[in-house]
PDB file of C-alpha atoms in Angstrom:
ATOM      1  CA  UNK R   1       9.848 -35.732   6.723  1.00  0.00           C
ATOM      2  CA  UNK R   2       8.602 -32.179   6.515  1.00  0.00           C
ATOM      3  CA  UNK R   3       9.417 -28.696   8.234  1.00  0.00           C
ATOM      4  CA  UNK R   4       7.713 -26.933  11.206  1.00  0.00           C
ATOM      5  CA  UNK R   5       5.268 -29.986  11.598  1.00  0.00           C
ATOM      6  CA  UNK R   6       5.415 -33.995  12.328  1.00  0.00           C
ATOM      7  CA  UNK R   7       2.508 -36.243  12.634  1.00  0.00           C
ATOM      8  CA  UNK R   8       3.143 -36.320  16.442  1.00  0.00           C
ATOM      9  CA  UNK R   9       2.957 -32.292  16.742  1.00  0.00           C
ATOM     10  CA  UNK R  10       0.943 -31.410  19.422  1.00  0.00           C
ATOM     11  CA  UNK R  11      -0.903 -27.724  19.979  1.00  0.00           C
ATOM     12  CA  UNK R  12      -3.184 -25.637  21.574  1.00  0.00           C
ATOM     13  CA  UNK R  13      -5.390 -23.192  20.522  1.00  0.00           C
ATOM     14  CA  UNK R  14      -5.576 -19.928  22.206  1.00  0.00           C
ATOM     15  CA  UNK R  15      -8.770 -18.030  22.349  1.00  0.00           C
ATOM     16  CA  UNK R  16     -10.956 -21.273  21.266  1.00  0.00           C
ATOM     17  CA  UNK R  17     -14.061 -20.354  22.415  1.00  0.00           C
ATOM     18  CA  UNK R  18     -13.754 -17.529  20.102  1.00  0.00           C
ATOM     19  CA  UNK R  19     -15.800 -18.090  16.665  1.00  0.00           C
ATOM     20  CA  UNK R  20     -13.038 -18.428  14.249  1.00  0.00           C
ATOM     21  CA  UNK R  21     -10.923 -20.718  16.745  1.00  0.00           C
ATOM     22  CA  UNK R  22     -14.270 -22.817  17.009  1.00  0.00           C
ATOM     23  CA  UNK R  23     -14.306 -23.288  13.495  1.00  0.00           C
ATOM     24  CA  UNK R  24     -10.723 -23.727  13.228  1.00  0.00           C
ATOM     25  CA  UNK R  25     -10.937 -26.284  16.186  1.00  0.00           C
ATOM     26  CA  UNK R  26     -13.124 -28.616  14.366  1.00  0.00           C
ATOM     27  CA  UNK R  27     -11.340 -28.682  10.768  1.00  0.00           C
ATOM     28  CA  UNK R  28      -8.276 -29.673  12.567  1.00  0.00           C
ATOM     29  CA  UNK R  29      -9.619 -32.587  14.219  1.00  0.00           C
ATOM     30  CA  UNK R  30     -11.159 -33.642  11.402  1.00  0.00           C
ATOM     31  CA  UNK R  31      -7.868 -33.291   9.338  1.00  0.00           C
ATOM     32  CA  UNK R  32      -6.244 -35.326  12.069  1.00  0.00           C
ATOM     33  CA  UNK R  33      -4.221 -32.837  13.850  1.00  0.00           C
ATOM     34  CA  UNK R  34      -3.610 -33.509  17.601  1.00  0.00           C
ATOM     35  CA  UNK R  35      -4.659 -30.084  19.525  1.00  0.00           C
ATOM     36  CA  UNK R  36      -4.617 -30.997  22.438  1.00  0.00           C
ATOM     37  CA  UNK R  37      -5.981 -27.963  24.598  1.00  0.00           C
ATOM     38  CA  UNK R  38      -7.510 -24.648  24.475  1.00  0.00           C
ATOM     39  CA  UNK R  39      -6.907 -21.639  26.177  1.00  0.00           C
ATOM     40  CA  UNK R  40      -9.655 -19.106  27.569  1.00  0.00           C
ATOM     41  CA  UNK R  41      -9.377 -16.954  30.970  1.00  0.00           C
ATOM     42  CA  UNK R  42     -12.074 -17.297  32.743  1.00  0.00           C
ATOM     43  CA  UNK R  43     -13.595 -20.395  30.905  1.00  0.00           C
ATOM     44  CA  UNK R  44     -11.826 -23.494  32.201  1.00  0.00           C
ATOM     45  CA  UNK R  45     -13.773 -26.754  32.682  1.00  0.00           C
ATOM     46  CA  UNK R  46     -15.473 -26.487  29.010  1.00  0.00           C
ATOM     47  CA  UNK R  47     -14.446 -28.130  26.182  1.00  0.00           C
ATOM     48  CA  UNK R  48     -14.839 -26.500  22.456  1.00  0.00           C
ATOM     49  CA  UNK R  49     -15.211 -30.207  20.192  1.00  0.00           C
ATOM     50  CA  UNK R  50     -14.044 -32.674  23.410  1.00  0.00           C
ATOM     51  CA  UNK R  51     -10.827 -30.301  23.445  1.00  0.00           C
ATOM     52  CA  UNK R  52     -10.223 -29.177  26.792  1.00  0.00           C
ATOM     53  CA  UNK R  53     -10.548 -25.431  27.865  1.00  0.00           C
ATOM     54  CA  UNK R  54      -8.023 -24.042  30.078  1.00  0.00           C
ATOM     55  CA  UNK R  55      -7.670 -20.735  32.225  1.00  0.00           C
ATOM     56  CA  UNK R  56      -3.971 -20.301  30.664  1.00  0.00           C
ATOM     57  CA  UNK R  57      -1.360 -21.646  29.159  1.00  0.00           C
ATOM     58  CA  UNK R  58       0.614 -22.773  31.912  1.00  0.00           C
ATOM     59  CA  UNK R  59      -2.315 -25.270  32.941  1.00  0.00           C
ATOM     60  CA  UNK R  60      -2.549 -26.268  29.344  1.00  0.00           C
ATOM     61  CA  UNK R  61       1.189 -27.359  29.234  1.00  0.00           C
ATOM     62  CA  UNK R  62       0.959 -28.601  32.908  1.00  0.00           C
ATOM     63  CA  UNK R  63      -2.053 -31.117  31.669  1.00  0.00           C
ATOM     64  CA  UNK R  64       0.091 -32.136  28.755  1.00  0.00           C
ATOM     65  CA  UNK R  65       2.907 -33.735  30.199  1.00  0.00           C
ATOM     66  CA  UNK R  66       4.846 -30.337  30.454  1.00  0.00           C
ATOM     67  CA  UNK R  67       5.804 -30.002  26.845  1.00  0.00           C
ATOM     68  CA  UNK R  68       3.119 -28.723  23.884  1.00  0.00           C
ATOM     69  CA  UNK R  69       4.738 -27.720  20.622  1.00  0.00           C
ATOM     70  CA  UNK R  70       2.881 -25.605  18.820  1.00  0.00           C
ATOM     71  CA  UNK R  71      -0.048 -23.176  19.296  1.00  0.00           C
ATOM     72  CA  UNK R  72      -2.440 -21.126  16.914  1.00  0.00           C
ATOM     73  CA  UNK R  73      -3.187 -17.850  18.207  1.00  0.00           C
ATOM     74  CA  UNK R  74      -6.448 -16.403  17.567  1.00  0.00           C
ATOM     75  CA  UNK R  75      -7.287 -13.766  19.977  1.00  0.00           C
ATOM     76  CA  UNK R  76      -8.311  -9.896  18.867  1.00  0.00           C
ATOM     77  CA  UNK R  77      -5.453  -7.561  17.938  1.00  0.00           C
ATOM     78  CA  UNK R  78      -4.740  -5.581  21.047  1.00  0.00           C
ATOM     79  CA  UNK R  79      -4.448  -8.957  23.131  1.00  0.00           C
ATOM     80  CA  UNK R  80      -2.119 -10.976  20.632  1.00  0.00           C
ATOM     81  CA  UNK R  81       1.064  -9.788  21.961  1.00  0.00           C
ATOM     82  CA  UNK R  82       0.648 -11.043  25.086  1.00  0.00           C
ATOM     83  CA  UNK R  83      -0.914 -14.249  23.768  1.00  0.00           C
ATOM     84  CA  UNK R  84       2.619 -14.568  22.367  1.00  0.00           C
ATOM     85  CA  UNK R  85       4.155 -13.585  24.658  1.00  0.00           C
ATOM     86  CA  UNK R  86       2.558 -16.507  27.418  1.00  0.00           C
ATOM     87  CA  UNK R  87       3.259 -19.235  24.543  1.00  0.00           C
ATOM     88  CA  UNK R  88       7.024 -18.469  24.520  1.00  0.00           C
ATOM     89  CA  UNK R  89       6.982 -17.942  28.045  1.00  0.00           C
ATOM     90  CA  UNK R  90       5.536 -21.582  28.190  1.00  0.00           C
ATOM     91  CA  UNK R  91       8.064 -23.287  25.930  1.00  0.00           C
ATOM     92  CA  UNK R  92       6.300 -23.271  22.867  1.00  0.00           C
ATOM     93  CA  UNK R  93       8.776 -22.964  19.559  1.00  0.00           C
ATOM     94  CA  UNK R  94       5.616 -23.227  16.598  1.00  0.00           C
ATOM     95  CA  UNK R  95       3.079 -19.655  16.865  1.00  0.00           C
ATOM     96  CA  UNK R  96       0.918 -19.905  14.446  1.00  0.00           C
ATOM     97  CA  UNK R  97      -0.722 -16.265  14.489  1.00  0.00           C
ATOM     98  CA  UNK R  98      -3.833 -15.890  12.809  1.00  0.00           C
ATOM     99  CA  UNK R  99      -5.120 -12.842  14.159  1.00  0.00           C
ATOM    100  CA  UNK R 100      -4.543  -9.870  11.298  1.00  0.00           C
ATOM    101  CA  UNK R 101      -3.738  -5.998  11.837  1.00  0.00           C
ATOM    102  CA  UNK R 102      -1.559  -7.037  14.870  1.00  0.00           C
ATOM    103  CA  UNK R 103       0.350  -3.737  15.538  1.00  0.00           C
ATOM    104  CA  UNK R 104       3.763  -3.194  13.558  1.00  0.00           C
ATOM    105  CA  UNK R 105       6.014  -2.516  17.083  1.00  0.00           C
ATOM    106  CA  UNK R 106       4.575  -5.619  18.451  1.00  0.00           C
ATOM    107  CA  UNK R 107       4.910  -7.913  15.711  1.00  0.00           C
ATOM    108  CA  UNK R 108       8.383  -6.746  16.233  1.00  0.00           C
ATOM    109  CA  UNK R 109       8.592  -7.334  20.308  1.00  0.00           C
ATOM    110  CA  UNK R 110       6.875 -10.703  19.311  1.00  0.00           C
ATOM    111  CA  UNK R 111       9.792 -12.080  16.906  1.00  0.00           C
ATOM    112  CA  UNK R 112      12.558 -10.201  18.798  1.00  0.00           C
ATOM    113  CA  UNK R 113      11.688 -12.447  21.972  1.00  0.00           C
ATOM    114  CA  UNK R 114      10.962 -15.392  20.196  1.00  0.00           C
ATOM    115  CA  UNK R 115      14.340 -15.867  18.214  1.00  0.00           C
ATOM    116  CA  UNK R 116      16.141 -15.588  21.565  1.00  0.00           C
ATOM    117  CA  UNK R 117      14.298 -18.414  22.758  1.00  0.00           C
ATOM    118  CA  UNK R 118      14.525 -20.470  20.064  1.00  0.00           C
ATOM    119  CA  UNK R 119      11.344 -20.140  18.545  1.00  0.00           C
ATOM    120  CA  UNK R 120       9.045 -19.325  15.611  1.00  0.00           C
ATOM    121  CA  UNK R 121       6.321 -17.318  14.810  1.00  0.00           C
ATOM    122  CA  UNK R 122       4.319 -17.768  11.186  1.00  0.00           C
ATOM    123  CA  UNK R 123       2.290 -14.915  10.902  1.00  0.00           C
ATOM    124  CA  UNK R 124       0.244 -12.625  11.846  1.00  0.00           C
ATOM    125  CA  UNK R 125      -2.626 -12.846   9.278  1.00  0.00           C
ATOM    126  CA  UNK R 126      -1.647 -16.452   7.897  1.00  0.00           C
ATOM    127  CA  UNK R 127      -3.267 -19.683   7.614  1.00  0.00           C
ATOM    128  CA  UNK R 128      -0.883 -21.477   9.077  1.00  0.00           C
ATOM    129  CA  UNK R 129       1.276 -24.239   8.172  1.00  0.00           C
ATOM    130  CA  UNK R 130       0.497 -27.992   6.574  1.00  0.00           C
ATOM    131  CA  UNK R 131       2.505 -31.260   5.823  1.00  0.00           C
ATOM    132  CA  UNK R 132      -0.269 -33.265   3.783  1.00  0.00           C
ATOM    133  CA  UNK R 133      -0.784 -36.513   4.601  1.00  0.00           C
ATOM    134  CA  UNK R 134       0.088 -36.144   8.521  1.00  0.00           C
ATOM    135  CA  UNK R 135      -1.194 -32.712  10.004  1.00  0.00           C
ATOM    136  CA  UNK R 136      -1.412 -29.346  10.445  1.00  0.00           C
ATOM    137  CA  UNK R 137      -1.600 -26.469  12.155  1.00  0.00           C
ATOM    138  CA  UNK R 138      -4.647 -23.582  11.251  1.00  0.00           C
ATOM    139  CA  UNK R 139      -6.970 -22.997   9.030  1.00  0.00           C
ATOM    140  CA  UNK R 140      -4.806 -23.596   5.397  1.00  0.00           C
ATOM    141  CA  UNK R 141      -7.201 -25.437   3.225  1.00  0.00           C
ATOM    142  CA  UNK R 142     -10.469 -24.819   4.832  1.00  0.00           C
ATOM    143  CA  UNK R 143     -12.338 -27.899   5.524  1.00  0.00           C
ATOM    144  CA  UNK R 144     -10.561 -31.190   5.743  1.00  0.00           C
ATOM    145  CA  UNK R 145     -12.179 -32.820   2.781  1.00  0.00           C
ATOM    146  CA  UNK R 146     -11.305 -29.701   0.653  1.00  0.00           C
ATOM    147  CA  UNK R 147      -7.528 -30.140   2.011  1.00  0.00           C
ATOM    148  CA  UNK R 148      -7.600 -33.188   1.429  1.00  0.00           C
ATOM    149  CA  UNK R 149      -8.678 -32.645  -2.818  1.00  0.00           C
ATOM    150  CA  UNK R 150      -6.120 -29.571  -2.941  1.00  0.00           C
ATOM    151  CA  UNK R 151      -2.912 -30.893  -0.523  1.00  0.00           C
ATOM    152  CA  UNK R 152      -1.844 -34.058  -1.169  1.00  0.00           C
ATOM    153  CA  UNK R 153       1.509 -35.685   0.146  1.00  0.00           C
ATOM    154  CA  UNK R 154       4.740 -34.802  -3.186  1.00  0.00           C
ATOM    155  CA  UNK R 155       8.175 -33.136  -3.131  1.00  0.00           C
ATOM    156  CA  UNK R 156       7.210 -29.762  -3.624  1.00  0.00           C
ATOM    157  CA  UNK R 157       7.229 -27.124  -0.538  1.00  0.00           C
ATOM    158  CA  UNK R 158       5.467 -24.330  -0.894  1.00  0.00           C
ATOM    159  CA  UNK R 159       5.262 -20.697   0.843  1.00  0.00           C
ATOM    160  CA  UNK R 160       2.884 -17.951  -0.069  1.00  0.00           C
ATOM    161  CA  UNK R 161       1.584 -14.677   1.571  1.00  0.00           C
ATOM    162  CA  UNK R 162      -1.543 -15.166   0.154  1.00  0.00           C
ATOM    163  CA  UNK R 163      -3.743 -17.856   1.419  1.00  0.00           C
ATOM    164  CA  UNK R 164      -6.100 -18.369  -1.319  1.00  0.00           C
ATOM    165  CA  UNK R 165      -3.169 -18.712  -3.286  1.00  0.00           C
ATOM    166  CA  UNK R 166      -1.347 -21.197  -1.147  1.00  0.00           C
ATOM    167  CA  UNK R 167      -4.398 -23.268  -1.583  1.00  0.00           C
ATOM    168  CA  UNK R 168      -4.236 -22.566  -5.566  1.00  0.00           C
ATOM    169  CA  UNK R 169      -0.380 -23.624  -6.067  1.00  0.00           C
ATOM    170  CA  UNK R 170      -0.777 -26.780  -3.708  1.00  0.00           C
ATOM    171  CA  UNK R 171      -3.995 -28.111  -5.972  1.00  0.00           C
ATOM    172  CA  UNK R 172      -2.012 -27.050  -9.258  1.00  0.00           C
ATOM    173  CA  UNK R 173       0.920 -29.320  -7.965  1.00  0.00           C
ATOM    174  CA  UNK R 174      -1.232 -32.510  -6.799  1.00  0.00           C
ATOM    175  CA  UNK R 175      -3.274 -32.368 -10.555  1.00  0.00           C
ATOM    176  CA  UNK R 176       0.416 -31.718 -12.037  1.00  0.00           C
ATOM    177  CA  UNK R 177       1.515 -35.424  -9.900  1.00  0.00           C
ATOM    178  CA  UNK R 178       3.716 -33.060  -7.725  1.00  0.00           C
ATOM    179  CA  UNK R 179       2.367 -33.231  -4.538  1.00  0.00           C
ATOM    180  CA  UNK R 180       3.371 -30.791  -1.252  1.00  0.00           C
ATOM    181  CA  UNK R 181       5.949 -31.589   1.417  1.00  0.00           C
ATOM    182  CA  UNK R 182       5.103 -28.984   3.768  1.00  0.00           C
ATOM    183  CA  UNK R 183       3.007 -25.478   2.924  1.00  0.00           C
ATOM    184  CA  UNK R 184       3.401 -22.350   4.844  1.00  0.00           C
ATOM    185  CA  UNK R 185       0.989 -19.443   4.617  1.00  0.00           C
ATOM    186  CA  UNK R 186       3.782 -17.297   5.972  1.00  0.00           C
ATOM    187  CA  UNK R 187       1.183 -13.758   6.610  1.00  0.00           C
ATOM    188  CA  UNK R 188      -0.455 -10.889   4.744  1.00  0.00           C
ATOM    189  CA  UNK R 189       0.287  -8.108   7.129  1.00  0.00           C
ATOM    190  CA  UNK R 190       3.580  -5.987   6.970  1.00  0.00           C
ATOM    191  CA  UNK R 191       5.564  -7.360   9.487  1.00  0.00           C
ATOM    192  CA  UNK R 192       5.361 -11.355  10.413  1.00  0.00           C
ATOM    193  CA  UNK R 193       7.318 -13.828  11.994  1.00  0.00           C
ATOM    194  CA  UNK R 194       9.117 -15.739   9.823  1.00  0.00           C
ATOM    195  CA  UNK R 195       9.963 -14.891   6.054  1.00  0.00           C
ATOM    196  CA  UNK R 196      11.016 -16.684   2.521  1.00  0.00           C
ATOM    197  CA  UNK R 197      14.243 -16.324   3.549  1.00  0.00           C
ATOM    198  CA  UNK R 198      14.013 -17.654   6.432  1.00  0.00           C
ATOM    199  CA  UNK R 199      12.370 -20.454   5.631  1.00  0.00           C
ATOM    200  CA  UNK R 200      14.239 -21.392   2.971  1.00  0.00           C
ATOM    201  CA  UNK R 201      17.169 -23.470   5.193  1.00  0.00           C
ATOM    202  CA  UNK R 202      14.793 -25.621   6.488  1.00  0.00           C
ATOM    203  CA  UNK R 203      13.446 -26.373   2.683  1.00  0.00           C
ATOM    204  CA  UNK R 204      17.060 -27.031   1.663  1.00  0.00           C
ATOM    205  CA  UNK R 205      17.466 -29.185   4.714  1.00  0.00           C
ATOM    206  CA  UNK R 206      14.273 -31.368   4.059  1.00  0.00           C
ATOM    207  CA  UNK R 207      15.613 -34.350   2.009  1.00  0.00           C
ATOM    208  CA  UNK R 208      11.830 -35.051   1.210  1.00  0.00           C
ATOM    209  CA  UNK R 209      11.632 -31.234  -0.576  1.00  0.00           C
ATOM    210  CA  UNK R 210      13.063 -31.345  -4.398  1.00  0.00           C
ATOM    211  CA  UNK R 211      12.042 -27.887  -5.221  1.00  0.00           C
ATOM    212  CA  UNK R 212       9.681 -24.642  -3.868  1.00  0.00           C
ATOM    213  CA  UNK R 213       7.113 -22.722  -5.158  1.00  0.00           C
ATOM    214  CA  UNK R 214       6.813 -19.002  -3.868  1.00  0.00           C
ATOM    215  CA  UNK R 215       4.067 -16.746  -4.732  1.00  0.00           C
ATOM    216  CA  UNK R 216       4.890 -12.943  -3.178  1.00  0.00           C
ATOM    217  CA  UNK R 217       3.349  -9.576  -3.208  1.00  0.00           C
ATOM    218  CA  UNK R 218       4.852  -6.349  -2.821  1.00  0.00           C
ATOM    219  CA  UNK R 219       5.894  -4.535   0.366  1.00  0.00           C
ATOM    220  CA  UNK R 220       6.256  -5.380   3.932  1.00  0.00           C
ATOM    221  CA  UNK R 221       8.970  -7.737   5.509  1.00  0.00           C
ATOM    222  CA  UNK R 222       8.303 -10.721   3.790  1.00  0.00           C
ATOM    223  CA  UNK R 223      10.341  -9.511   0.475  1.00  0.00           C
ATOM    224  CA  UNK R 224      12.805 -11.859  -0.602  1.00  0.00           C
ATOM    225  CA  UNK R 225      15.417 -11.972  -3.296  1.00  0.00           C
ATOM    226  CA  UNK R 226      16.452 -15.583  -4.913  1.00  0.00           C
ATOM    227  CA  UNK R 227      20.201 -14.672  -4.563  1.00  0.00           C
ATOM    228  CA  UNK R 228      22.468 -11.882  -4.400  1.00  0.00           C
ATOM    229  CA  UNK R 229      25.333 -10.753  -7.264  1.00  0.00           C
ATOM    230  CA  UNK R 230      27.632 -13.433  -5.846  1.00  0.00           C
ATOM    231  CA  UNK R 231      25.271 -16.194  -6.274  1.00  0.00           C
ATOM    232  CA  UNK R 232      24.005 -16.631  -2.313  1.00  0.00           C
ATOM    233  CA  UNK R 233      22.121 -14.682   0.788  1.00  0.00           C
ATOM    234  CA  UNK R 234      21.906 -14.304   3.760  1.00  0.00           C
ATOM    235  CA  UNK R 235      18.746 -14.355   6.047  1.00  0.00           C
ATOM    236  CA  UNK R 236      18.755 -12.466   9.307  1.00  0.00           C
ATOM    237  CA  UNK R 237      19.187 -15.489  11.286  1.00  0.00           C
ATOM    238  CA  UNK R 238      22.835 -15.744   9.211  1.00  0.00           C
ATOM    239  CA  UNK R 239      21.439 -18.823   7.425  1.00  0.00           C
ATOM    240  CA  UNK R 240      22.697 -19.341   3.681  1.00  0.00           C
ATOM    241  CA  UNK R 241      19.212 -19.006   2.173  1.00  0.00           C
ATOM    242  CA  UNK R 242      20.274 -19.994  -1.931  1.00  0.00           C
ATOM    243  CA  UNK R 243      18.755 -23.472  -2.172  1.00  0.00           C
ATOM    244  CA  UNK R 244      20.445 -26.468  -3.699  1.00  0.00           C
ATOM    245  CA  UNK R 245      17.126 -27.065  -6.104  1.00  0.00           C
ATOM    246  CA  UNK R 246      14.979 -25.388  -8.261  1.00  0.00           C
ATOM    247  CA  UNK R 247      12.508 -22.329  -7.058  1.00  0.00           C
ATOM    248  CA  UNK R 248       9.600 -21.076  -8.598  1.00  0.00           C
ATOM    249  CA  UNK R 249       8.087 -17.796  -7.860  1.00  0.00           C
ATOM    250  CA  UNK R 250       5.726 -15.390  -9.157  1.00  0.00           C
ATOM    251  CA  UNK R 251       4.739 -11.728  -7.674  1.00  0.00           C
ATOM    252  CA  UNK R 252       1.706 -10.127  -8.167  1.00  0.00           C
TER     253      UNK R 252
END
């Protein structure tokens, strides 16, 4: 088991014809990750890789059965929010944000309108989310060989603002015999999606996580305390977010 991800998640890529999303296109696939779809107005009928290109969202689903899980969002700044915006509007509960510099107020509309429908955003400015061994979703470890070296399957979650450093903890853990359960590049900017705190239930829940590793840095939304005087916390989704095993963490 692992959060956010299963081997069977299934997601689309919005803006793939775009450089980065080309690049991020093929290290998926070659990790094993099932995207299956793109989106680009105006460029339907391609295919970036053999993965098909798609007008909008809507069609994308529409191809798929109806249901897509997940999508990675990689579209310039000032068209993100309403990239967002069309995944929730679409029924998908994983957004994966890689675009940085995404405007504070928007970020915010973003998350507002995703936690009423039941959804979550990692990001913006991440690398996305992995469960080694069976997929994942963006460009955390960089080529799939390279993943493959630093990320390999343990008991261990990790979640880091810094993706270099996500990298750097997850290849410290499978030299150590450790291993990763799930790691979660959760953003650099100042506002994102989904914080430590946040996160944390669904590490507690995971009966395949023993413990976490958290590397933070200074400032922004992502801030989170290990526990208050009284021995717990509370995240703004009112989950208890004091874990049941041991945490790690270093700031910078």
């Amino acid at each position: 088991m692992s959060i956010l991800l299963t081997k069977n998640t299934r997601f689309i890529i919005q803006g793939i014809t775009g450089r980065e999303a080309i690049n991020l296109t093929r290290e998926n696939l070659d990790y094993g990750a099932k995207i299956v779809g793109g989106v680009t107005p105006g460029r339907a009928g391609r295919d970036v890789y053999g993965v098909p290109v798609y007008d909008c969202v809507r069609d994308a689903v529409a191809a798929n059965g109806g249901k897509i899980e997940g999508s990675i969002v990689s579209v310039p700044p000032k068209f993100t929010l309403d990239a967002i915006f069309e995944a929730l509007e679409n029924g998908i509960e994983l957004i994966v944000v890689v675009t940085e510099n995404v405007p504070r107020r928007q970020v915010a509309q973003a998350v507002e309108l995703a936690e009423l429908r039941g959804a979550r955003i990692i990001g913006p400015n991440c690398l996305g989310v992995i469960s080694p061994g069976k997929t994942r979703v963006g460009g955390v470890g960089g080529a799939a060989n390279s993943t493959q070296r630093a990320f390999k399957p343990g008991r261990i979650g990790v979640m880091s603002r810094s993706g270099g450093m996500t990298v750097e903890i997850a290849n410290s853990l499978s030299e150590a015999g450790m291993g990763v359960s799930t790691a979660v590049s959760i953003g650099g900017d100042a506002v994102i999606g989904s914080t430590y705190a946040e996160l944390m239930p669904l590490f507690d829940a995971d009966p395949d996580t023993d413990g976490i590793a958290i590397y933070s840095e200074p400032g922004g939304r992502a801030g989170w305390r290990p526990s208050s005087p009284s021995g717990s916390s509370r995240t703004t989704r009112g989950c208890r977010s004091s874990p049941s095993w041991p945490v790690a963490s270093w700031t910078r």
